[in-house]
């Protein structure tokens, strides 16, 4: 189960907080997967990799309530938290940096905290995408909801592409190899 975090609606489409959505969309587009089916309070798509069925998910509950969508999925599917990959933005990483982690806390991210509360455990994989800290005087809540300015658009697009590659590596080669390849500072 691959979940990209974000907020639904055109208003947030290119915001920093929607990097998770952007990665899932890029990954789906590269494989001609349709992300229009509404189920589990989410937009979902399916991808078959060898004998394994991969569920791609974009929760439509808004970021702070992402756990509600995840809870709905786990209520109906025979899956464990270890089957989950969550892709999200991260203020503590510089813009353009990708960090893959097998578990961990919320680190102040409300969407991740909502998932932790829903699952009651931290043992799921994360793909953290750096968005950097807000400039002085800018509230972090406002900063994450703003679209990328023109001077950051190319770097944001590059990180979305690299994160889609990291997801492919994670699914095809396993977590150890994916972390070796993508946790390096470029």
XYZ file of C-alpha atoms in Angstrom:
186
model
C 0.000 0.000 0.000
C 1.608 3.239 -1.183
C 0.094 6.421 0.242
C 1.010 9.909 -0.940
C -0.043 12.579 1.523
C -1.593 15.873 0.464
C -4.728 17.954 0.506
C -7.512 17.488 -2.048
C -8.599 20.315 -4.329
C -7.071 22.596 -6.946
C -6.110 25.202 -4.353
C -3.407 22.928 -2.911
C -2.414 21.137 -6.098
C 1.168 22.462 -6.389
C 1.790 23.230 -2.707
C 4.709 21.920 -0.681
C 2.289 19.862 1.424
C 1.149 17.992 -1.697
C 4.494 16.501 -2.704
C 3.212 13.061 -1.663
C 0.261 13.403 -4.060
C 2.624 14.579 -6.810
C 4.870 11.536 -6.419
C 1.943 9.102 -6.530
C 0.580 10.929 -9.586
C 3.970 10.779 -11.344
C 4.429 7.095 -10.495
C 0.888 6.306 -11.689
C 1.239 8.356 -14.867
C 4.487 6.586 -15.825
C 2.617 3.262 -15.595
C -0.685 4.452 -17.078
C -2.501 3.827 -13.798
C -5.760 5.713 -13.324
C -6.139 7.390 -9.924
C -9.838 8.216 -10.180
C -11.564 5.396 -8.321
C -12.980 6.599 -5.003
C -12.704 4.118 -2.171
C -11.508 4.150 1.452
C -12.011 7.950 1.606
C -9.298 8.157 -1.061
C -8.534 8.193 -4.740
C -6.946 4.851 -5.517
C -5.268 2.984 -8.323
C -3.871 -0.525 -8.671
C -0.602 -1.688 -10.154
C 0.546 -5.259 -10.621
C 4.269 -5.848 -10.031
C 5.193 -9.449 -10.705
C 2.724 -11.384 -8.528
C 2.155 -8.553 -6.068
C -0.737 -6.098 -6.283
C 0.213 -2.545 -5.267
C -2.495 -0.159 -4.062
C -1.728 3.520 -4.766
C -3.608 5.904 -2.473
C -4.268 9.646 -2.269
C -6.377 10.289 0.875
C -9.152 12.812 0.315
C -9.594 13.574 4.034
C -7.169 16.528 4.154
C -3.695 16.139 5.557
C -4.472 16.359 9.281
C -6.994 13.505 9.009
C -4.996 11.156 6.759
C -5.234 8.444 9.401
C -8.983 8.127 8.773
C -8.335 6.983 5.196
C -5.563 4.632 6.301
C -7.813 3.153 8.994
C -10.510 2.533 6.344
C -8.007 0.692 4.138
C -6.747 -1.501 6.971
C -10.308 -2.266 8.048
C -11.072 -3.845 4.663
C -7.770 -5.194 3.361
C -5.672 -8.021 4.770
C -2.575 -5.887 5.324
C -0.182 -5.040 8.136
C 1.454 -1.669 8.840
C 4.698 -3.178 7.493
C 2.969 -3.287 4.068
C 2.548 0.499 4.102
C 4.723 3.144 2.417
C 3.853 6.784 3.208
C 5.254 9.596 1.047
C 5.194 13.078 2.604
C 6.810 16.496 2.775
C 9.292 17.284 5.547
C 10.248 20.722 6.884
C 13.397 19.336 8.532
C 15.028 18.364 5.232
C 16.316 20.909 2.700
C 14.329 21.329 -0.490
C 15.265 18.576 -2.916
C 16.487 16.050 -0.332
C 14.882 12.593 -0.127
C 15.127 10.416 2.958
C 13.796 6.850 3.106
C 13.158 5.437 6.583
C 11.739 2.114 7.771
C 9.935 3.623 10.789
C 9.890 6.601 13.142
C 7.795 9.252 14.794
C 5.758 12.076 13.314
C 8.427 14.762 13.667
C 5.704 17.406 13.938
C 3.990 16.367 10.689
C 0.256 16.316 11.368
C -0.598 13.911 8.545
C 1.957 11.397 9.798
C 0.754 11.903 13.366
C -2.805 11.140 12.236
C -1.590 7.874 10.658
C 0.371 6.949 13.792
C -2.746 7.522 15.898
C -4.861 5.425 13.515
C -2.445 2.491 13.339
C -1.165 2.688 16.939
C 2.356 1.904 15.736
C 5.338 3.414 13.898
C 6.437 0.354 11.944
C 5.726 1.459 8.380
C 8.009 2.826 5.679
C 8.361 6.538 4.924
C 9.620 8.465 1.931
C 10.334 11.932 3.310
C 10.678 14.790 0.817
C 12.491 17.923 1.918
C 10.754 21.263 1.553
C 13.078 23.292 3.814
C 12.217 25.649 6.628
C 9.994 28.683 6.061
C 11.683 32.070 5.863
C 11.772 34.109 9.086
C 8.366 35.472 10.025
C 6.404 32.944 7.921
C 4.193 30.540 9.840
C 5.033 26.904 8.975
C 1.312 26.131 8.463
C 1.089 28.854 5.817
C 4.423 27.902 4.273
C 3.468 24.269 3.570
C 0.198 25.320 1.897
C 1.848 27.768 -0.509
C 2.724 26.720 -4.042
C 6.384 26.511 -4.941
C 7.670 29.866 -6.217
C 9.002 29.943 -9.794
C 12.634 29.724 -8.667
C 11.924 26.417 -6.848
C 9.648 24.785 -9.424
C 12.413 22.944 -11.313
C 13.909 21.547 -8.100
C 10.440 20.489 -6.870
C 9.796 18.685 -10.185
C 13.202 17.004 -9.938
C 12.497 15.750 -6.410
C 9.123 14.358 -7.526
C 10.851 12.441 -10.341
C 13.596 11.135 -8.049
C 11.041 10.150 -5.397
C 9.063 8.185 -8.023
C 12.343 6.410 -8.896
C 12.975 5.779 -5.181
C 9.508 4.269 -4.856
C 10.187 2.005 -7.859
C 13.487 0.933 -6.260
C 11.824 0.334 -2.904
C 9.146 -1.881 -4.453
C 11.445 -3.739 -6.873
C 14.765 -3.967 -4.995
C 13.749 -3.695 -1.350
C 14.284 -1.119 1.360
C 18.006 -1.667 1.975
C 18.992 -1.086 -1.669
C 16.582 1.855 -2.063
C 17.989 3.562 1.047
C 21.563 3.026 -0.209
C 20.705 4.667 -3.528
C 18.461 7.526 -2.446
C 19.522 8.583 1.064
C 22.818 9.886 -0.279
C 23.262 13.643 -0.352
C 23.338 14.596 -4.028
